Amino acid sequence: MPQVEQAFFDASEAMLITDAGQRILAVNPALELLVGLDAASLLGRSPDCFVAPRQGASQCLADWQLLLQQEQGRLEMLLHDAQGRDRPTLFSFRRVRHPSGTTSHHVVTLTALDRSLAGPGPRASREAYFDALTGLPNLKLLTQLLQDAMVHAQGAGETLAVCSLDIDHFKRINDQLGELAGDRLLASFARRVSHLLAGDEVLARVGGDEFVLLLHREPDEAFLERLLTAIRQPIRLDGQTLRLSASIGVTLYPDDEQEGDVLLRHATQAMYRAKQRGRNTYHRFDPGHDRQLQVRQAQRDRFARAIDNDELRLYYQPQVDMLGGEVVGLEALVRWQHPERGLLAPGEFLPVVEGTPLAAALGEWVIHRALRQLSDWQEAGITLPISVNISPVHLLQPDFVARLEALLATHPQVPPGSIKLEVLESAALHDMQAALEAIHRCKSLGIAVAIDDFGTGFSSLTYLRQLPVDLIKIDQSFVRDMLVDANDMAIVESVIYMAKRFGRPMLAEGVETLAHARALVALGCHQAQGYGIARPMPPEQLPAWLVTWPERSEWQGLG
């Protein structure tokens, strides 16, 4: 059976096909169920055989005949089923033509407006399915019409567009004019948009100043611009000339292959994106981008569980003074001990966390775990300070310092100066004043602050001038290639020069060889960390490394 024919018979909505003379050629099982008659008793008859023979029916049939002369349309009538029950029903017509241009047949879809068999009368039904102010379909009817349209689009291989329209700044307008005038404005808006639609296109009011368009085609740029232009035309109301604008979100089915309620939500998401872009415009929903966002959100949810499930680990990389060879501190570096994927490096999960509230949750976990480790090492006679990385999201939290003080209070035996904070220079501090206040308060607690990855951002001089930092860390990407790349060497020399001029101590990351160490010392940078010194290690390995480090005499006294 051809796919279109199969879709016709499998459709959940009642459908029939007539010839050019309005004789029924085919009905689907859903229609047989709706009218209570089988296909054999309906074939060859006119669809008016199940229209209620009540007062006003003749006018409905006249309207029907008029509709059948058009390409498409819809009409609300009473359906009279085989059990004698009358049910308000929406008849949707679509004319199908021969290649010659003459009418071949009509496709008619019936949507019962009252799903119950003994439901209310026509007036109650209309109030349940149509908006009283504008006369447009409401959300309840739109949901049914959308389902019908999706079935039709799928069967015919066509595109269906769901467009969310929202009047810009309507609340402000409504507050200024009053509710009655606002209602009249909404009615005018509805009429204006309706006049731009073809016979089978639907405009529904789903709430306040929110409307939805169903289009049996993909709206091109010209149509959307024409729609926005029409909305912007002046409206006269009580002697005033008003101008409206609207934001429009568009999603396409089956490109966005979702259920009806999800299509509406996606169109609304796109509409809010249009508002974010400045209003009075449209935005198309991108299913591919949305899937990426869903994957990213799932990754964030999984990482949040990793924090709760204690799956994270801190590794520690030693920092040394290259003049005397002393170990001056440790940097705490987070790893994820994933139950299925094994030990994950930061590059595999930190990009998902950056810029989100999870960054603050991770930073707090790192500080808490570092303090606990400091307490354990202190009992073992190891008193090295630990540097922890702090994201701007975390540092700029209003309660950052208060929560830091609370964490310190849980380990009163650990001196506050044992924790150092490192703020990435490549991460923008959008509120410099708040950052400055937070850093000053940290320093008042005895906590030192360093700028990490210095030289990779765009605010190096600003940070040096405004932030009272205690250490400049030269980014490893410059240090590793400084011996072979003249540009990287020039950057390292410039950073060291600036740090000296501003009176800031320095530490170079990415020191892999003695040649790197000697070059840095010659330039005036004496502190370093890197694979040449030690790789990051779990805490239980540090005591043994501290024992063997003095034996590496080649790293001692490089000055």
Coordinates of C-alpha atoms in Angstrom, one line a residue:
M1 CA 0.0 0.0 0.0
P2 CA 1.5 3.4 -0.9
Q3 CA 2.7 5.4 2.1
V4 CA 0.1 8.3 1.6
E5 CA -2.8 5.8 1.4
Q6 CA -1.6 4.0 4.5
A7 CA -1.3 7.3 6.4
F8 CA -4.9 8.1 5.4
F9 CA -6.2 4.8 6.8
D10 CA -4.0 5.0 9.9
A11 CA -4.8 8.6 10.8
S12 CA -6.3 9.2 14.2
E13 CA -8.5 12.0 12.9
A14 CA -11.6 11.2 10.8
M15 CA -11.0 11.8 7.1
L16 CA -12.9 11.3 3.8
I17 CA -12.2 11.8 0.2
T18 CA -14.9 13.0 -2.3
D19 CA -14.9 13.3 -6.1
A20 CA -15.5 16.6 -7.9
G21 CA -19.2 16.0 -7.6
Q22 CA -18.9 15.6 -3.8
R23 CA -19.6 11.9 -3.8
I24 CA -17.7 10.0 -1.1
L25 CA -14.9 7.9 -2.6
A26 CA -13.1 6.7 0.6
V27 CA -13.4 7.0 4.3
N28 CA -10.9 6.0 7.0
P29 CA -11.7 3.9 10.1
A30 CA -11.6 7.0 12.3
L31 CA -14.5 8.5 10.4
E32 CA -16.5 5.2 10.5
L33 CA -16.1 5.3 14.2
L34 CA -17.1 9.0 14.5
V35 CA -20.3 8.8 12.4
G36 CA -21.2 5.2 13.4
L37 CA -21.5 4.0 9.8
D38 CA -19.3 1.6 7.8
A39 CA -17.6 2.5 4.6
A40 CA -19.9 0.4 2.5
S41 CA -22.9 2.5 3.6
L42 CA -21.1 5.8 3.0
L43 CA -19.4 5.3 -0.4
G44 CA -21.1 7.2 -3.2
R45 CA -23.2 9.4 -0.9
S46 CA -22.7 13.1 -0.2
P47 CA -21.1 14.1 3.2
D48 CA -24.2 16.1 4.0
C49 CA -25.8 12.7 4.9
F50 CA -24.3 13.1 8.4
V51 CA -24.9 16.8 8.9
A52 CA -27.6 17.5 11.5
P53 CA -30.9 18.3 10.0
R54 CA -31.7 21.2 12.3
Q55 CA -32.7 24.8 11.9
G56 CA -29.7 26.6 10.3
A57 CA -28.4 23.5 8.7
S58 CA -29.4 24.8 5.3
Q59 CA -27.2 27.8 5.8
C60 CA -24.3 25.6 6.9
L61 CA -24.8 23.5 3.7
A62 CA -24.8 26.7 1.7
D63 CA -21.6 27.7 3.4
W64 CA -20.3 24.3 2.6
Q65 CA -21.0 24.6 -1.1
L66 CA -19.2 28.0 -1.1
L67 CA -16.2 26.5 0.7
L68 CA -16.0 23.7 -1.8
Q69 CA -15.5 26.3 -4.6
Q70 CA -12.3 27.5 -2.8
E71 CA -8.9 25.9 -2.6
Q72 CA -9.3 25.1 1.2
G73 CA -11.2 26.2 4.2
R74 CA -13.0 25.1 7.4
L75 CA -16.5 25.3 8.8
E76 CA -18.0 24.4 12.1
M77 CA -21.2 22.3 11.8
L78 CA -23.2 19.8 13.8
L79 CA -22.5 16.2 12.9
H80 CA -25.4 13.8 13.2
D81 CA -24.2 10.3 13.9
A82 CA -26.0 7.0 13.4
Q83 CA -27.2 6.9 17.0
G84 CA -29.0 10.2 16.5
R85 CA -26.6 12.3 18.5
D86 CA -25.6 15.8 17.3
R87 CA -21.9 16.8 17.9
P88 CA -20.2 20.1 17.1
T89 CA -17.5 19.3 14.6
L90 CA -15.0 21.3 12.6
F91 CA -15.0 20.3 8.9
S92 CA -11.7 21.2 7.1
F93 CA -11.7 21.1 3.3
R94 CA -8.8 20.9 0.8
R95 CA -9.3 20.8 -2.9
V96 CA -6.9 18.6 -5.0
R97 CA -6.6 19.4 -8.7
H98 CA -5.7 17.4 -11.8
P99 CA -2.5 18.5 -13.6
S100 CA -5.0 20.2 -16.1
G101 CA -6.2 22.5 -13.4
T102 CA -9.7 21.0 -12.9
T103 CA -10.9 19.7 -9.6
S104 CA -10.0 16.1 -9.0
H105 CA -11.4 15.5 -5.5
H106 CA -11.7 17.0 -2.0
V107 CA -10.0 15.8 1.2
V108 CA -12.2 16.5 4.2
T109 CA -11.0 16.2 7.9
L110 CA -13.5 16.1 10.7
T111 CA -12.5 17.3 14.2
A112 CA -15.0 16.7 16.9
L113 CA -15.1 19.8 19.1
D114 CA -16.8 17.9 21.9
R115 CA -15.1 14.6 22.6
S116 CA -17.9 13.3 24.9
L117 CA -20.9 11.6 23.3
A118 CA -23.4 13.5 25.4
G119 CA -21.6 16.8 25.6
P120 CA -22.9 20.3 25.8
G121 CA -24.7 22.2 23.0
P122 CA -23.2 24.3 20.3
R123 CA -22.9 27.5 22.3
A124 CA -21.1 25.8 25.2
S125 CA -18.9 24.0 22.7
R126 CA -17.9 27.2 21.0
E127 CA -17.0 28.8 24.3
A128 CA -14.8 25.8 25.1
Y129 CA -12.9 25.9 21.8
F130 CA -12.9 29.6 20.7
D131 CA -11.5 32.7 22.3
A132 CA -14.3 35.0 23.4
L133 CA -12.5 38.2 22.7
T134 CA -11.1 37.5 19.2
G135 CA -13.2 34.7 18.0
L136 CA -10.0 32.8 17.2
P137 CA -9.4 29.1 18.1
N138 CA -8.1 28.8 21.7
L139 CA -5.3 26.5 22.9
K140 CA -7.7 23.6 23.3
L141 CA -8.8 23.7 19.7
L142 CA -5.4 24.6 18.5
T143 CA -4.0 21.4 20.0
Q144 CA -6.5 19.4 18.0
L145 CA -5.9 21.3 14.8
L146 CA -2.2 21.0 15.2
Q147 CA -2.5 17.2 15.6
D148 CA -4.6 17.1 12.4
A149 CA -2.1 19.3 10.6
M150 CA 0.8 17.0 11.6
V151 CA -1.0 13.9 10.4
H152 CA -1.8 15.6 7.1
A153 CA 1.8 16.9 6.7
Q154 CA 3.2 13.5 7.4
G155 CA 0.9 11.8 4.9
A156 CA 1.3 14.4 2.2
G157 CA 5.0 14.8 2.7
E158 CA 4.6 18.5 3.3
T159 CA 6.0 21.0 5.7
L160 CA 4.0 22.4 8.6
A161 CA 5.1 25.7 10.3
V162 CA 4.3 26.5 13.9
C163 CA 4.8 30.2 14.6
S164 CA 4.6 31.8 18.0
L165 CA 3.7 35.5 18.0
D166 CA 4.0 37.7 21.0
I167 CA 3.2 41.5 21.0
D168 CA 6.3 43.4 22.2
H169 CA 5.8 45.4 25.5
F170 CA 2.1 44.7 25.6
K171 CA 1.9 44.8 29.4
R172 CA 3.2 48.3 29.4
I173 CA 0.7 49.3 26.7
N174 CA -2.1 47.6 28.6
D175 CA -1.2 49.4 31.8
Q176 CA -1.2 52.7 30.1
L177 CA -4.4 52.3 28.1
G178 CA -6.4 50.2 30.5
E179 CA -7.7 46.7 30.1
L180 CA -10.7 47.5 27.9
A181 CA -8.6 49.4 25.4
G182 CA -6.0 46.6 25.6
D183 CA -8.7 44.1 24.7
R184 CA -9.7 46.1 21.7
L185 CA -6.1 46.4 20.6
L186 CA -5.8 42.6 20.8
A187 CA -8.9 42.2 18.7
S188 CA -7.5 44.6 16.1
F189 CA -4.2 42.7 16.1
A190 CA -6.0 39.4 15.5
R191 CA -7.9 40.8 12.6
R192 CA -4.8 42.3 11.0
V193 CA -2.9 39.1 11.1
S194 CA -5.9 37.0 10.0
H195 CA -6.2 39.0 6.8
L196 CA -2.8 37.8 5.7
L197 CA -3.6 34.1 5.9
A198 CA -4.8 31.6 3.3
G199 CA -7.9 29.5 3.8
D200 CA -6.3 26.6 5.6
E201 CA -3.9 28.6 7.7
V202 CA -4.9 29.0 11.4
L203 CA -4.3 31.9 13.8
A204 CA -5.1 31.0 17.4
R205 CA -5.0 33.0 20.6
V206 CA -3.4 30.9 23.4
G207 CA -3.2 33.4 26.1
G208 CA -2.9 37.2 26.9
D209 CA -1.0 38.7 24.0
E210 CA 0.3 35.3 22.8
F211 CA -0.8 33.9 19.4
V212 CA 0.1 30.9 17.3
L213 CA 0.1 30.5 13.5
L214 CA -0.2 27.2 11.8
L215 CA 1.0 27.3 8.2
H216 CA 0.9 24.4 5.7
R217 CA 4.2 25.5 4.2
E218 CA 7.6 26.9 5.2
P219 CA 7.2 30.7 5.6
D220 CA 9.9 32.4 3.6
E221 CA 11.6 35.6 4.7
A222 CA 9.3 37.7 2.5
F223 CA 6.2 36.4 4.3
L224 CA 7.6 37.0 7.8
E225 CA 8.8 40.5 6.9
R226 CA 5.3 41.2 5.4
L227 CA 3.7 40.0 8.6
L228 CA 6.0 42.1 10.8
T229 CA 5.4 45.2 8.5
A230 CA 1.6 44.7 8.7
I231 CA 1.7 44.5 12.5
R232 CA 3.7 47.7 12.6
Q233 CA 1.1 49.7 10.7
P234 CA -0.6 52.4 12.9
I235 CA -3.8 51.5 14.7
R236 CA -6.3 54.1 15.6
L237 CA -7.9 53.6 19.0
D238 CA -10.0 56.2 20.9
G239 CA -8.4 59.0 18.9
Q240 CA -4.9 57.8 19.5
T241 CA -2.5 56.4 16.9
L242 CA -0.7 53.4 18.3
R243 CA 2.1 51.3 16.8
L244 CA 2.7 47.7 17.7
S245 CA 5.5 45.3 17.0
A246 CA 5.8 41.6 17.6
S247 CA 8.4 38.9 18.0
I248 CA 7.9 35.7 16.1
G249 CA 9.4 32.2 16.7
V250 CA 9.2 29.6 14.0
T251 CA 9.7 25.8 14.0
L252 CA 9.1 23.4 11.1
Y253 CA 7.6 19.9 11.2
P254 CA 8.8 17.3 10.3
D255 CA 12.3 18.9 10.5
D256 CA 11.5 19.4 14.2
E257 CA 10.1 15.9 14.6
Q258 CA 8.3 16.2 17.9
E259 CA 4.9 16.0 19.5
G260 CA 2.5 18.9 19.2
D261 CA 3.1 20.3 22.7
V262 CA 6.8 20.2 22.1
L263 CA 6.5 22.0 18.7
L264 CA 4.6 24.8 20.5
R265 CA 7.3 25.0 23.2
H266 CA 10.0 25.1 20.6
A267 CA 8.2 27.9 18.7
T268 CA 7.9 29.8 22.0
Q269 CA 11.6 29.3 22.7
A270 CA 12.4 30.7 19.3
M271 CA 10.1 33.7 19.9
Y272 CA 11.9 34.5 23.2
R273 CA 15.2 34.3 21.3
A274 CA 13.7 36.9 18.9
K275 CA 12.9 39.1 21.8
Q276 CA 16.5 38.7 23.1
R277 CA 17.7 39.9 19.7
G278 CA 15.9 43.2 20.1
R279 CA 12.2 42.4 19.4
N280 CA 10.3 43.3 16.2
T281 CA 12.0 40.3 14.4
Y282 CA 11.7 36.6 14.0
H283 CA 13.9 33.6 14.9
R284 CA 13.8 30.1 13.5
F285 CA 14.2 27.2 15.9
D286 CA 17.2 25.0 15.1
P287 CA 16.5 21.3 16.1
G288 CA 20.2 20.5 15.7
H289 CA 21.3 23.2 18.0
D290 CA 18.5 22.3 20.5
R291 CA 19.8 18.6 20.5
Q292 CA 23.2 19.9 21.3
L293 CA 21.8 21.9 24.2
Q294 CA 20.0 18.9 25.4
V295 CA 23.2 16.8 25.3
R296 CA 25.1 19.6 27.1
Q297 CA 22.4 19.8 29.8
A298 CA 22.5 16.0 30.2
Q299 CA 26.3 16.2 30.6
R300 CA 25.8 19.0 33.2
D301 CA 23.3 16.9 35.1
R302 CA 25.7 13.9 35.1
F303 CA 28.5 16.1 36.4
A304 CA 26.3 17.4 39.2
R305 CA 25.7 13.8 40.2
A306 CA 29.4 13.2 40.1
I307 CA 29.8 15.9 42.8
D308 CA 27.1 14.4 44.9
N309 CA 28.4 10.9 44.4
D310 CA 32.0 11.8 45.4
E311 CA 33.4 10.8 42.0
L312 CA 35.8 13.7 41.8
R313 CA 39.4 13.6 42.9
L314 CA 42.1 16.2 43.6
Y315 CA 45.6 15.7 42.2
Y316 CA 48.4 18.0 43.3
Q317 CA 51.3 19.4 41.2
P318 CA 54.3 20.8 43.1
Q319 CA 55.6 24.3 42.7
V320 CA 59.3 25.0 43.3
D321 CA 61.7 27.9 43.7
M322 CA 64.4 27.3 41.0
L323 CA 67.0 29.3 42.8
G324 CA 67.2 27.3 46.0
G325 CA 65.2 24.2 45.0
E326 CA 62.6 24.5 47.8
V327 CA 59.0 23.3 47.2
V328 CA 56.9 26.4 47.8
G329 CA 53.4 25.1 47.2
L330 CA 51.0 22.8 45.3
E331 CA 48.3 23.4 42.8
A332 CA 45.1 21.4 43.2
L333 CA 43.9 20.0 39.9
V334 CA 40.5 18.2 39.6
R335 CA 40.0 14.8 38.0
W336 CA 36.8 12.8 37.5
Q337 CA 37.0 9.1 38.5
H338 CA 34.2 8.1 36.1
P339 CA 32.6 4.7 37.0
E340 CA 32.5 3.7 33.3
R341 CA 35.1 5.8 31.5
G342 CA 37.9 5.8 34.1
L343 CA 40.0 8.8 35.2
L344 CA 39.0 11.9 33.1
A345 CA 41.2 15.0 32.7
P346 CA 39.7 18.4 33.2
G347 CA 39.5 19.1 29.4
E348 CA 36.9 16.4 29.2
F349 CA 34.4 18.0 31.6
L350 CA 35.3 21.5 32.6
P351 CA 34.1 23.1 29.3
V352 CA 30.6 21.8 30.1
V353 CA 30.7 23.4 33.5
E354 CA 32.3 26.8 32.7
G355 CA 29.9 29.8 33.0
T356 CA 27.2 27.8 34.8
P357 CA 26.2 27.5 38.5
L358 CA 28.0 24.2 38.5
A359 CA 31.3 26.1 38.3
A360 CA 30.6 27.6 41.8
A361 CA 29.5 24.1 43.1
L362 CA 32.8 22.6 41.8
G363 CA 34.9 25.5 43.2
E364 CA 33.3 25.0 46.6
W365 CA 33.9 21.3 46.5
V366 CA 37.6 21.9 45.6
I367 CA 38.1 24.3 48.5
H368 CA 36.5 21.9 50.9
R369 CA 38.5 18.9 49.8
A370 CA 41.8 21.0 49.7
L371 CA 41.2 22.1 53.3
R372 CA 40.6 18.6 54.4
Q373 CA 43.8 17.5 52.7
L374 CA 45.7 20.3 54.3
S375 CA 44.4 19.1 57.7
D376 CA 45.5 15.5 57.0
W377 CA 48.9 16.6 55.7
Q378 CA 49.4 18.9 58.7
E379 CA 49.1 15.9 61.0
A380 CA 51.8 14.2 58.9
G381 CA 54.1 17.2 59.1
I382 CA 53.5 18.6 55.6
T383 CA 52.7 22.3 55.7
L384 CA 52.7 23.4 52.0
P385 CA 50.0 25.9 50.8
I386 CA 47.5 24.7 48.2
S387 CA 46.4 26.8 45.3
V388 CA 42.8 26.3 43.9
N389 CA 41.3 27.6 40.7
I390 CA 38.3 29.8 41.1
S391 CA 36.0 30.6 38.2
P392 CA 34.5 34.2 37.8
V393 CA 31.0 32.7 38.3
H394 CA 32.2 31.5 41.7
L395 CA 34.2 34.6 42.7
L396 CA 31.3 36.9 41.8
Q397 CA 28.7 35.1 43.9
P398 CA 27.4 37.6 46.4
D399 CA 28.0 35.1 49.3
F400 CA 31.4 33.8 48.0
V401 CA 33.5 35.2 50.9
A402 CA 30.9 34.3 53.5
R403 CA 30.8 30.7 52.3
L404 CA 34.6 30.7 52.2
E405 CA 34.8 31.8 55.8
A406 CA 32.3 29.1 56.7
L407 CA 34.5 26.4 55.0
L408 CA 37.6 27.8 56.8
A409 CA 35.7 27.6 60.1
T410 CA 35.2 23.8 59.6
H411 CA 39.0 23.4 59.7
P412 CA 40.2 25.8 62.4
Q413 CA 43.5 24.1 62.7
V414 CA 44.4 25.1 59.1
P415 CA 45.8 28.6 58.7
P416 CA 43.8 30.6 56.2
G417 CA 47.1 31.4 54.4
S418 CA 47.4 27.8 53.5
I419 CA 44.8 28.3 50.8
K420 CA 45.5 30.4 47.7
L421 CA 43.0 31.4 45.1
E422 CA 43.8 31.4 41.4
V423 CA 41.6 33.4 39.0
L424 CA 41.9 32.7 35.3
E425 CA 43.0 35.8 33.4
S426 CA 41.4 34.4 30.2
A427 CA 38.0 34.3 31.9
A428 CA 36.3 37.7 31.8
L429 CA 35.4 39.3 35.1
H430 CA 32.4 41.3 33.9
D431 CA 32.0 43.1 37.2
M432 CA 35.5 44.3 38.1
Q433 CA 34.3 46.2 41.1
A434 CA 32.6 43.1 42.7
A435 CA 35.8 41.1 41.9
L436 CA 37.9 43.8 43.5
E437 CA 35.8 43.8 46.7
A438 CA 35.9 40.0 46.9
I439 CA 39.6 39.8 46.5
H440 CA 40.2 42.5 49.1
R441 CA 38.0 40.6 51.6
C442 CA 39.9 37.4 50.8
K443 CA 43.2 39.1 51.5
S444 CA 41.8 40.4 54.8
L445 CA 41.4 36.8 55.8
G446 CA 45.0 36.1 54.9
I447 CA 44.3 34.3 51.6
A448 CA 46.6 35.1 48.7
V449 CA 45.2 35.6 45.2
A450 CA 47.0 34.8 41.9
I451 CA 46.2 35.5 38.2
D452 CA 46.4 32.2 36.4
D453 CA 47.2 31.8 32.6
F454 CA 48.4 35.3 32.5
G455 CA 48.8 36.7 29.0
T456 CA 46.0 34.6 27.3
G457 CA 43.2 37.2 27.8
F458 CA 42.6 40.7 26.7
S459 CA 42.8 42.5 30.1
S460 CA 46.3 41.8 31.3
L461 CA 47.2 45.4 32.1
T462 CA 43.8 46.1 33.6
Y463 CA 44.1 43.1 35.9
L464 CA 47.6 44.1 37.0
R465 CA 46.6 47.7 37.6
Q466 CA 43.3 47.1 39.4
L467 CA 43.4 43.7 41.1
P468 CA 45.6 43.4 44.3
V469 CA 47.0 40.0 43.3
D470 CA 50.0 38.4 45.0
L471 CA 51.3 36.2 42.1
I472 CA 51.3 36.2 38.3
K473 CA 51.3 32.8 36.7
I474 CA 52.7 32.7 33.1
D475 CA 50.6 30.5 30.9
Q476 CA 52.1 27.2 29.9
S477 CA 51.2 27.6 26.2
F478 CA 53.9 30.3 26.0
V479 CA 56.5 28.7 28.3
R480 CA 56.5 25.3 26.5
D481 CA 57.5 26.8 23.1
M482 CA 59.6 29.7 24.3
L483 CA 62.9 28.1 23.4
V484 CA 61.8 27.4 19.8
D485 CA 59.3 30.2 19.0
A486 CA 60.5 33.8 19.1
N487 CA 57.0 35.1 19.5
D488 CA 56.4 33.0 22.6
M489 CA 59.7 34.1 24.0
A490 CA 58.8 37.7 23.4
I491 CA 55.5 37.2 25.3
V492 CA 57.2 35.6 28.2
E493 CA 59.8 38.4 28.4
S494 CA 57.0 41.0 28.2
V495 CA 55.0 39.3 31.0
I496 CA 58.0 39.1 33.2
Y497 CA 58.8 42.8 32.5
M498 CA 55.3 43.9 33.4
A499 CA 55.2 41.8 36.6
K500 CA 58.5 43.3 37.7
R501 CA 57.3 46.8 37.0
F502 CA 54.1 46.2 39.0
G503 CA 56.1 44.5 41.8
R504 CA 54.4 41.1 41.4
P505 CA 56.1 37.8 42.0
M506 CA 55.9 35.3 39.1
L507 CA 55.5 31.6 38.6
A508 CA 55.9 29.9 35.2
E509 CA 53.7 26.9 34.2
G510 CA 54.6 24.2 31.7
V511 CA 58.3 23.9 32.6
E512 CA 59.3 20.7 31.0
T513 CA 63.1 20.8 30.9
L514 CA 66.1 22.2 32.6
A515 CA 66.7 24.4 29.6
H516 CA 63.3 26.0 30.2
A517 CA 64.2 26.5 33.9
R518 CA 67.5 28.1 33.2
A519 CA 66.0 30.5 30.6
L520 CA 63.3 31.6 33.0
V521 CA 65.7 32.2 35.8
A522 CA 67.9 34.2 33.5
L523 CA 64.9 36.4 32.6
G524 CA 64.0 36.9 36.3
C525 CA 61.2 34.3 36.9
H526 CA 62.3 32.0 39.8
Q527 CA 59.2 29.9 40.6
A528 CA 57.9 27.2 38.3
Q529 CA 55.7 24.1 37.9
G530 CA 55.5 21.6 35.1
Y531 CA 56.2 18.0 33.9
G532 CA 59.9 18.5 34.2
I533 CA 59.5 19.0 37.9
A534 CA 56.5 16.7 38.6
R535 CA 53.3 15.6 37.0
P536 CA 50.1 16.1 39.0
M537 CA 49.8 13.2 41.5
P538 CA 47.2 11.8 43.9
P539 CA 47.7 13.0 47.5
E540 CA 49.0 9.6 48.8
Q541 CA 52.0 9.9 46.4
L542 CA 53.2 13.4 47.5
P543 CA 55.1 12.3 50.7
A544 CA 57.3 10.0 48.7
W545 CA 57.9 12.6 46.0
L546 CA 58.9 15.2 48.7
V547 CA 61.6 12.7 49.9
T548 CA 63.1 12.2 46.5
W549 CA 62.9 15.8 45.2
P550 CA 66.1 17.0 47.0
E551 CA 68.0 14.2 45.3
R552 CA 67.5 15.8 42.0
S553 CA 70.6 18.0 42.4
E554 CA 70.5 19.3 38.8
W555 CA 67.4 21.4 39.7
Q556 CA 69.0 23.0 42.7
G557 CA 70.5 26.5 42.7
L558 CA 69.9 27.3 39.0
G559 CA 70.6 31.0 39.7

